[in-house]
Amino acid sequence: MEQEHLRTKIIKYTAVLVLISAVILVSSTIVVVAVRKAEERSYTAYVDSLVNEYRLRFQEQMSTDFEMLQILEALMEKGLLSREMVIADQVRDLAPNFSFYKVGYYAAGTEELEIHLPGSDRPYAFSSRPAEAQEAIRSAWSGENAVSQVYEENGARVVTYAIPVYQGDVVKGALTGIQGLDEFYNVINSVTTAGDKITIFWTKNDGTVIASSEGETVLDDGERMIASAEFPDRSDADREAIFRKTIRWEGTSYTLYCASMGDNGWNLIYIDNGKDIHSPIYSMIVLVVGAFAILFLACITAIIYTYRNTKKDNRKILSLAEQDQLTGMDNLSKFQWEAERLLAQDTGYCVAALNFRHFQYINDIFGKDQADELLVETAALLKRLLKKEERCCREKPDQFYLLLGETEEERIRERLHGIMEQISGLTANFHKNYAITLYCGVAVEQEPQDREELGKRLLAHSEFAMKMIRNGHESEIAFYDQKMHEEKQMNVMIESSRQEALENGEFHLYLQAKKDLEGGTICGAEALVRWIRKDGSMIYPDRFIPVFEKNGFCAQLDLHMVELTCQMQRNWLDQGITIFPIAVNQSKLLFYQEDYIDRLCEITDHYRVPRKYLVLEILEGLAAENLEELNQTILRLKKKGFQISMDDFGSGYSSLNILSGLEIDEVKLDREFLMAMGTNREAKQKTMMRNVVQIAKDIGIRTVAEGVETEADEKFLQSIGCNYGQGYYYSRPVPAVEFGERFLHGDQ
Ligand code: C2E
Ligand code: MG
Ligand code: MG
């Protein structure tokens, strides 16, 4: 149904939107992950290069310092520098960036001061040097360049550089230089060639921070973070590489980059939180991720918004589409859908169309509000009275449909009477004196041949049955009857297509022979209309004449038949054929038309047919209405030359006055008289006919008997002196042309 359809539609749209969002999400995730990985790689390489740059600068600084000492050592070896010489000023002149503030020479093994720089007025004995310096000097004695660990001297943090001094291949002693840390501070505080400046920690191998390019707090935090990283001792092989380790610190992830500095176990460490350094690709990623996130959010918002709105609209539409707004019960389309669904599972249902009689009156007398209240209460009552698998709905203002799980007529009547009774009782709520009556049409198919659209069919049939009793006064129930329906449909067809049929020549002239019972020859005919439709089907006058009599079309048709008759007569006359009078049935409507006689004359004149060849058959019922007026018309017609026949005499409440009171030429005894042959009414009817024929003869009126079907009929008619016979015994009504061929002859 609509509801299902809409739901499926919503689900489809949502699924498409979700799919699109998912594709966007997945592809953006793939892109982001790929970019992120590339970025990570390039970022790490970038940071590696930064840290390495600091290491190189640091090492460069140390190399420069060693070179200074090596110059002194070369001078000493060449004997240009005696150990007692005060060399500081000369050296400083030679190398302006000479950074040692004290230089000393320690003969190998003697541990004695042999030279000293100005400012050191007392001997600078080996034993008085701190352990860090002694260790560096010892390394130099063993032939290696060395830098001591950082130590304090006179309140300043310093290091001692020591290089071996050779005599030939033998180490003679160690040349030392004491230096403050300013040069190193400058290195770790410098800006890289890429323009970045990062916080570098200069640490010992155990993680103790010697110095950093930041203040004390960062240094504290940094020292603890470095300690938590627990850098392992590394072999000589991987000293060149930058060692990385990621740690979590107070909920944030940090990567520590560690560059090894040399033999004395110094490291340069950079603690990265991923934010300080911005590689160009980083901003791009942020942008891309942001854009995708916004797009995704927009998509999700659109889905939610659309879904909510559609759901809301849908609910509204469904309520409008499926519910009766006044009573809240299902409307017709929902009912129809439900009926179809339930009938598909089980055909054991009937549909009842229930309507209030004179609802307009209830509206007018009690007002719209009370009438509405009655409808609302009826709806509530119906819902209560129906079983679980039964349904009801309101269609027009005062019409309800019920789908009841019953198929037996008695049971249906019982239940509907009960329902109608209870609804009638509802008036007690607002007006005790008014008795509500309802009427109800029921459609049921015991064993439906065709299950296709069974609900729709039952609905239409129940309404049809209901309309058949619309004009009653009591509460009643009508069951749908197929024949009744077909008749109704036929009437509708007859009503609607009559004019077109007349214009298309679908009304044909048939003629039925009349026999002269005395002479034994065919001496006349009756014109009978046949409606032959486009598809070749034939409709008999009994079916459509009563309808045309009601709507007035009969007058038009009768004149048309007069015209067809005259046309045929003219045709025969032109062919030199002897014609005889033809009787044409005339509806009573014609007798009330002022120009009737003129129009008849016009036709006969037009076809130049002598009027004595036309017999006008009028129904006896017409005589009963106004004998005097009718007689006037008859006299005028006779004056014009037409013959008048009284049709179907004896079928209604015939009065013999008609025979005496009207100036007719002929009376046609209704075929009912002869139909009684062989029944228990035969004797009576025969007596009647004998007398009517006798009376007619006595007053000079010809008699025609209709419905002559047997030889016995003919014999009887002859025996009573009836003038003419008409019936299947002589001929059935046949097309006019065929009649001519069979019964007419050329002039002798
Ligand atoms: P009706 O004027 O009494 O016509 C005689 C009807 O009896 C014809 O029926 C005819 O076919 C039928 N009939 C003839 N012989 C026999 C027989 O031996 N046995 C039986 N059972 N029936 C016989 P049809 O043609 O169906 O016409 C029925 C009625 O329709 C006519 O009765 C007449 O009242 C009316 N009608 C026919 N054509 C016209 C017409 O053009 N105009 C008007 N106003 N009424 C017409
Ligand atoms: Mg007739
Ligand atoms: Mg008749």
PDB file of N, CA, C and O and ligand atoms in Angstrom, residues 512 526-530 540-542 545 549 554 557-558 561 584-587 617 619 647-648 668 671 675 706-709 726-729 731 733, ligand 1:
ATOM      1  N   GLN A 512     -44.195  -7.573 -38.939  1.00  0.00           N
ATOM      2  CA  GLN A 512     -44.820  -8.869 -38.649  1.00  0.00           C
ATOM      3  C   GLN A 512     -46.175  -8.919 -39.372  1.00  0.00           C
ATOM      4  O   GLN A 512     -46.988  -7.998 -39.253  1.00  0.00           O
ATOM      5  N   GLU A 526     -47.446  -5.292 -38.847  1.00  0.00           N
ATOM      6  CA  GLU A 526     -47.174  -4.344 -37.746  1.00  0.00           C
ATOM      7  C   GLU A 526     -45.691  -4.001 -37.775  1.00  0.00           C
ATOM      8  O   GLU A 526     -44.835  -4.895 -37.927  1.00  0.00           O
ATOM      9  N   ALA A 527     -45.414  -2.710 -37.663  1.00  0.00           N
ATOM     10  CA  ALA A 527     -44.015  -2.260 -37.631  1.00  0.00           C
ATOM     11  C   ALA A 527     -43.499  -2.409 -36.198  1.00  0.00           C
ATOM     12  O   ALA A 527     -44.105  -1.886 -35.267  1.00  0.00           O
ATOM     13  N   LEU A 528     -42.412  -3.137 -36.066  1.00  0.00           N
ATOM     14  CA  LEU A 528     -41.813  -3.334 -34.735  1.00  0.00           C
ATOM     15  C   LEU A 528     -40.334  -2.923 -34.791  1.00  0.00           C
ATOM     16  O   LEU A 528     -39.631  -3.283 -35.735  1.00  0.00           O
ATOM     17  N   VAL A 529     -39.960  -2.170 -33.826  1.00  0.00           N
ATOM     18  CA  VAL A 529     -38.586  -1.651 -33.873  1.00  0.00           C
ATOM     19  C   VAL A 529     -37.583  -2.675 -33.305  1.00  0.00           C
ATOM     20  O   VAL A 529     -37.889  -3.428 -32.379  1.00  0.00           O
ATOM     21  N   ARG A 530     -36.429  -2.725 -33.919  1.00  0.00           N
ATOM     22  CA  ARG A 530     -35.321  -3.532 -33.397  1.00  0.00           C
ATOM     23  C   ARG A 530     -34.084  -2.629 -33.346  1.00  0.00           C
ATOM     24  O   ARG A 530     -33.773  -1.942 -34.311  1.00  0.00           O
ATOM     25  N   TYR A 540     -34.346  -5.935 -27.908  1.00  0.00           N
ATOM     26  CA  TYR A 540     -35.778  -5.959 -28.214  1.00  0.00           C
ATOM     27  C   TYR A 540     -36.482  -4.763 -27.584  1.00  0.00           C
ATOM     28  O   TYR A 540     -36.057  -4.258 -26.539  1.00  0.00           O
ATOM     29  N   PRO A 541     -37.582  -4.324 -28.206  1.00  0.00           N
ATOM     30  CA  PRO A 541     -38.256  -3.111 -27.715  1.00  0.00           C
ATOM     31  C   PRO A 541     -38.733  -3.203 -26.263  1.00  0.00           C
ATOM     32  O   PRO A 541     -38.740  -2.185 -25.575  1.00  0.00           O
ATOM     33  N   ASP A 542     -39.122  -4.400 -25.837  1.00  0.00           N
ATOM     34  CA  ASP A 542     -39.572  -4.520 -24.442  1.00  0.00           C
ATOM     35  C   ASP A 542     -38.514  -4.008 -23.469  1.00  0.00           C
ATOM     36  O   ASP A 542     -38.829  -3.595 -22.367  1.00  0.00           O
ATOM     37  N   ILE A 545     -38.138   0.329 -24.823  1.00  0.00           N
ATOM     38  CA  ILE A 545     -39.296   1.235 -24.947  1.00  0.00           C
ATOM     39  C   ILE A 545     -39.737   1.807 -23.587  1.00  0.00           C
ATOM     40  O   ILE A 545     -39.937   3.021 -23.467  1.00  0.00           O
ATOM     41  N   GLU A 549     -39.936   5.662 -22.850  1.00  0.00           N
ATOM     42  CA  GLU A 549     -41.208   6.281 -22.484  1.00  0.00           C
ATOM     43  C   GLU A 549     -41.009   7.191 -21.289  1.00  0.00           C
ATOM     44  O   GLU A 549     -41.611   8.245 -21.179  1.00  0.00           O
ATOM     45  N   CYS A 554     -39.285   8.313 -26.688  1.00  0.00           N
ATOM     46  CA  CYS A 554     -40.146   7.404 -27.435  1.00  0.00           C
ATOM     47  C   CYS A 554     -40.902   8.136 -28.557  1.00  0.00           C
ATOM     48  O   CYS A 554     -41.091   7.596 -29.648  1.00  0.00           O
ATOM     49  N   LEU A 557     -38.691   8.468 -31.429  1.00  0.00           N
ATOM     50  CA  LEU A 557     -38.448   7.165 -32.048  1.00  0.00           C
ATOM     51  C   LEU A 557     -39.674   6.718 -32.868  1.00  0.00           C
ATOM     52  O   LEU A 557     -39.526   6.199 -33.989  1.00  0.00           O
ATOM     53  N   ASP A 558     -40.868   6.937 -32.315  1.00  0.00           N
ATOM     54  CA  ASP A 558     -42.086   6.514 -33.024  1.00  0.00           C
ATOM     55  C   ASP A 558     -42.227   7.226 -34.365  1.00  0.00           C
ATOM     56  O   ASP A 558     -42.585   6.609 -35.376  1.00  0.00           O
ATOM     57  N   MET A 561     -40.015   5.685 -36.737  1.00  0.00           N
ATOM     58  CA  MET A 561     -40.533   4.410 -37.258  1.00  0.00           C
ATOM     59  C   MET A 561     -41.593   4.664 -38.330  1.00  0.00           C
ATOM     60  O   MET A 561     -41.674   3.950 -39.330  1.00  0.00           O
ATOM     61  N   VAL A 584     -48.291   1.099 -37.002  1.00  0.00           N
ATOM     62  CA  VAL A 584     -47.094   1.574 -36.294  1.00  0.00           C
ATOM     63  C   VAL A 584     -47.504   1.927 -34.867  1.00  0.00           C
ATOM     64  O   VAL A 584     -48.503   2.617 -34.659  1.00  0.00           O
ATOM     65  N   ASN A 585     -46.747   1.393 -33.898  1.00  0.00           N
ATOM     66  CA  ASN A 585     -47.049   1.672 -32.490  1.00  0.00           C
ATOM     67  C   ASN A 585     -46.754   3.135 -32.177  1.00  0.00           C
ATOM     68  O   ASN A 585     -45.704   3.668 -32.549  1.00  0.00           O
ATOM     69  N   GLN A 586     -47.668   3.772 -31.472  1.00  0.00           N
ATOM     70  CA  GLN A 586     -47.519   5.187 -31.135  1.00  0.00           C
ATOM     71  C   GLN A 586     -47.594   5.367 -29.612  1.00  0.00           C
ATOM     72  O   GLN A 586     -48.591   4.980 -28.979  1.00  0.00           O
ATOM     73  N   SER A 587     -46.544   5.923 -29.106  1.00  0.00           N
ATOM     74  CA  SER A 587     -46.516   6.124 -27.649  1.00  0.00           C
ATOM     75  C   SER A 587     -47.494   7.227 -27.260  1.00  0.00           C
ATOM     76  O   SER A 587     -47.765   8.144 -28.033  1.00  0.00           O
ATOM     77  N   GLU A 617     -51.294   2.470 -33.915  1.00  0.00           N
ATOM     78  CA  GLU A 617     -51.675   1.652 -32.757  1.00  0.00           C
ATOM     79  C   GLU A 617     -51.462   2.454 -31.482  1.00  0.00           C
ATOM     80  O   GLU A 617     -50.342   2.919 -31.218  1.00  0.00           O
ATOM     81  N   LEU A 619     -52.087   2.570 -27.194  1.00  0.00           N
ATOM     82  CA  LEU A 619     -52.268   1.640 -26.079  1.00  0.00           C
ATOM     83  C   LEU A 619     -53.548   1.948 -25.323  1.00  0.00           C
ATOM     84  O   LEU A 619     -53.933   3.108 -25.186  1.00  0.00           O
ATOM     85  N   ASP A 647     -54.375  -0.994 -29.218  1.00  0.00           N
ATOM     86  CA  ASP A 647     -53.433  -2.112 -28.990  1.00  0.00           C
ATOM     87  C   ASP A 647     -53.632  -2.734 -27.610  1.00  0.00           C
ATOM     88  O   ASP A 647     -54.098  -2.072 -26.676  1.00  0.00           O
ATOM     89  N   ASP A 648     -53.258  -3.974 -27.524  1.00  0.00           N
ATOM     90  CA  ASP A 648     -53.185  -4.679 -26.235  1.00  0.00           C
ATOM     91  C   ASP A 648     -54.487  -4.620 -25.427  1.00  0.00           C
ATOM     92  O   ASP A 648     -54.454  -4.519 -24.197  1.00  0.00           O
ATOM     93  N   LYS A 668     -57.014  -4.591 -30.998  1.00  0.00           N
ATOM     94  CA  LYS A 668     -56.108  -5.747 -30.999  1.00  0.00           C
ATOM     95  C   LYS A 668     -56.208  -6.428 -29.644  1.00  0.00           C
ATOM     96  O   LYS A 668     -55.919  -5.812 -28.605  1.00  0.00           O
ATOM     97  N   ARG A 671     -52.182 -10.554 -26.479  1.00  0.00           N
ATOM     98  CA  ARG A 671     -51.815 -11.968 -26.657  1.00  0.00           C
ATOM     99  C   ARG A 671     -52.005 -12.777 -25.360  1.00  0.00           C
ATOM    100  O   ARG A 671     -51.954 -13.989 -25.383  1.00  0.00           O
ATOM    101  N   MET A 675     -52.554 -16.774 -24.797  1.00  0.00           N
ATOM    102  CA  MET A 675     -51.537 -17.413 -23.927  1.00  0.00           C
ATOM    103  C   MET A 675     -52.215 -18.344 -22.911  1.00  0.00           C
ATOM    104  O   MET A 675     -51.614 -19.270 -22.402  1.00  0.00           O
ATOM    105  N   GLU A 706     -53.714 -10.975 -31.251  1.00  0.00           N
ATOM    106  CA  GLU A 706     -52.233 -11.078 -31.191  1.00  0.00           C
ATOM    107  C   GLU A 706     -51.842 -12.453 -30.669  1.00  0.00           C
ATOM    108  O   GLU A 706     -52.635 -13.107 -29.995  1.00  0.00           O
ATOM    109  N   GLY A 707     -50.640 -12.836 -30.957  1.00  0.00           N
ATOM    110  CA  GLY A 707     -50.080 -14.054 -30.341  1.00  0.00           C
ATOM    111  C   GLY A 707     -50.647 -15.349 -30.887  1.00  0.00           C
ATOM    112  O   GLY A 707     -50.752 -16.326 -30.139  1.00  0.00           O
ATOM    113  N   VAL A 708     -50.961 -15.381 -32.213  1.00  0.00           N
ATOM    114  CA  VAL A 708     -51.444 -16.627 -32.809  1.00  0.00           C
ATOM    115  C   VAL A 708     -50.228 -17.532 -33.026  1.00  0.00           C
ATOM    116  O   VAL A 708     -49.345 -17.195 -33.817  1.00  0.00           O
ATOM    117  N   GLU A 709     -50.212 -18.604 -32.290  1.00  0.00           N
ATOM    118  CA  GLU A 709     -49.015 -19.440 -32.369  1.00  0.00           C
ATOM    119  C   GLU A 709     -49.308 -20.819 -32.945  1.00  0.00           C
ATOM    120  O   GLU A 709     -48.392 -21.509 -33.401  1.00  0.00           O
ATOM    121  N   GLN A 726     -52.469 -12.281 -35.832  1.00  0.00           N
ATOM    122  CA  GLN A 726     -51.037 -11.891 -35.934  1.00  0.00           C
ATOM    123  C   GLN A 726     -50.277 -12.758 -34.950  1.00  0.00           C
ATOM    124  O   GLN A 726     -50.688 -12.898 -33.797  1.00  0.00           O
ATOM    125  N   GLY A 727     -49.238 -13.384 -35.446  1.00  0.00           N
ATOM    126  CA  GLY A 727     -48.485 -14.231 -34.507  1.00  0.00           C
ATOM    127  C   GLY A 727     -47.435 -15.056 -35.198  1.00  0.00           C
ATOM    128  O   GLY A 727     -47.302 -15.040 -36.428  1.00  0.00           O
ATOM    129  N   TYR A 728     -46.645 -15.744 -34.390  1.00  0.00           N
ATOM    130  CA  TYR A 728     -45.518 -16.518 -34.924  1.00  0.00           C
ATOM    131  C   TYR A 728     -46.008 -17.636 -35.848  1.00  0.00           C
ATOM    132  O   TYR A 728     -45.259 -18.140 -36.672  1.00  0.00           O
ATOM    133  N   TYR A 729     -47.300 -17.985 -35.694  1.00  0.00           N
ATOM    134  CA  TYR A 729     -47.859 -19.041 -36.546  1.00  0.00           C
ATOM    135  C   TYR A 729     -47.771 -18.641 -38.020  1.00  0.00           C
ATOM    136  O   TYR A 729     -47.561 -19.474 -38.881  1.00  0.00           O
ATOM    137  N   SER A 731     -45.826 -15.607 -39.038  1.00  0.00           N
ATOM    138  CA  SER A 731     -44.446 -15.141 -39.249  1.00  0.00           C
ATOM    139  C   SER A 731     -43.951 -14.405 -38.000  1.00  0.00           C
ATOM    140  O   SER A 731     -44.718 -13.714 -37.334  1.00  0.00           O
ATOM    141  N   PRO A 733     -41.601 -11.372 -36.536  1.00  0.00           N
ATOM    142  CA  PRO A 733     -41.226 -10.071 -37.121  1.00  0.00           C
ATOM    143  C   PRO A 733     -39.919 -10.238 -37.901  1.00  0.00           C
ATOM    144  O   PRO A 733     -38.977 -10.857 -37.388  1.00  0.00           O
TER     145      PRO A 733
HETATM  146  P1  C2E B   1     -47.059  -5.018 -29.379  1.00  0.00           P
HETATM  147  O1  C2E B   1     -47.306  -3.752 -30.077  1.00  0.00           O
HETATM  148  O2  C2E B   1     -48.180  -5.655 -28.702  1.00  0.00           O
HETATM  149  O3  C2E B   1     -46.299  -5.946 -30.372  1.00  0.00           O
HETATM  150  C1  C2E B   1     -46.487  -7.281 -30.443  1.00  0.00           C
HETATM  151  C2  C2E B   1     -45.420  -7.977 -29.731  1.00  0.00           C
HETATM  152  O4  C2E B   1     -45.765  -9.341 -29.648  1.00  0.00           O
HETATM  153  C3  C2E B   1     -44.098  -7.972 -30.511  1.00  0.00           C
HETATM  154  O5  C2E B   1     -43.080  -7.972 -29.587  1.00  0.00           O
HETATM  155  C4  C2E B   1     -44.114  -9.260 -31.231  1.00  0.00           C
HETATM  156  O6  C2E B   1     -42.836  -9.736 -31.561  1.00  0.00           O
HETATM  157  C5  C2E B   1     -44.787 -10.137 -30.195  1.00  0.00           C
HETATM  158  N1  C2E B   1     -45.433 -11.302 -30.855  1.00  0.00           N
HETATM  159  C6  C2E B   1     -45.943 -11.397 -32.092  1.00  0.00           C
HETATM  160  N2  C2E B   1     -46.454 -12.644 -32.298  1.00  0.00           N
HETATM  161  C7  C2E B   1     -46.250 -13.331 -31.162  1.00  0.00           C
HETATM  162  C8  C2E B   1     -46.572 -14.686 -30.790  1.00  0.00           C
HETATM  163  O7  C2E B   1     -47.126 -15.507 -31.517  1.00  0.00           O
HETATM  164  N3  C2E B   1     -46.261 -15.059 -29.544  1.00  0.00           N
HETATM  165  C9  C2E B   1     -45.616 -14.160 -28.696  1.00  0.00           C
HETATM  166  N4  C2E B   1     -45.285 -14.591 -27.474  1.00  0.00           N
HETATM  167  N5  C2E B   1     -45.296 -12.890 -29.005  1.00  0.00           N
HETATM  168  C10 C2E B   1     -45.636 -12.474 -30.257  1.00  0.00           C
HETATM  169  P2  C2E B   1     -41.963  -6.978 -29.684  1.00  0.00           P
HETATM  170  O8  C2E B   1     -41.572  -6.687 -31.065  1.00  0.00           O
HETATM  171  O9  C2E B   1     -40.930  -7.427 -28.725  1.00  0.00           O
HETATM  172  O10 C2E B   1     -42.599  -5.686 -29.146  1.00  0.00           O
HETATM  173  C11 C2E B   1     -43.009  -5.572 -27.859  1.00  0.00           C
HETATM  174  C12 C2E B   1     -43.749  -4.327 -27.620  1.00  0.00           C
HETATM  175  O11 C2E B   1     -42.888  -3.216 -27.810  1.00  0.00           O
HETATM  176  C13 C2E B   1     -44.840  -4.084 -28.599  1.00  0.00           C
HETATM  177  O12 C2E B   1     -45.963  -4.763 -28.286  1.00  0.00           O
HETATM  178  C14 C2E B   1     -45.016  -2.605 -28.486  1.00  0.00           C
HETATM  179  O13 C2E B   1     -45.841  -2.285 -27.388  1.00  0.00           O
HETATM  180  C15 C2E B   1     -43.659  -2.149 -28.266  1.00  0.00           C
HETATM  181  N6  C2E B   1     -43.082  -1.661 -29.507  1.00  0.00           N
HETATM  182  C16 C2E B   1     -42.501  -2.356 -30.498  1.00  0.00           C
HETATM  183  N7  C2E B   1     -42.064  -1.497 -31.455  1.00  0.00           N
HETATM  184  C17 C2E B   1     -42.466  -0.270 -31.056  1.00  0.00           C
HETATM  185  C18 C2E B   1     -42.352   1.047 -31.625  1.00  0.00           C
HETATM  186  O14 C2E B   1     -41.808   1.257 -32.725  1.00  0.00           O
HETATM  187  N8  C2E B   1     -42.873   2.077 -30.920  1.00  0.00           N
HETATM  188  C19 C2E B   1     -43.455   1.900 -29.691  1.00  0.00           C
HETATM  189  N9  C2E B   1     -43.963   2.951 -29.058  1.00  0.00           N
HETATM  190  N10 C2E B   1     -43.578   0.688 -29.152  1.00  0.00           N
HETATM  191  C20 C2E B   1     -43.102  -0.383 -29.840  1.00  0.00           C
END
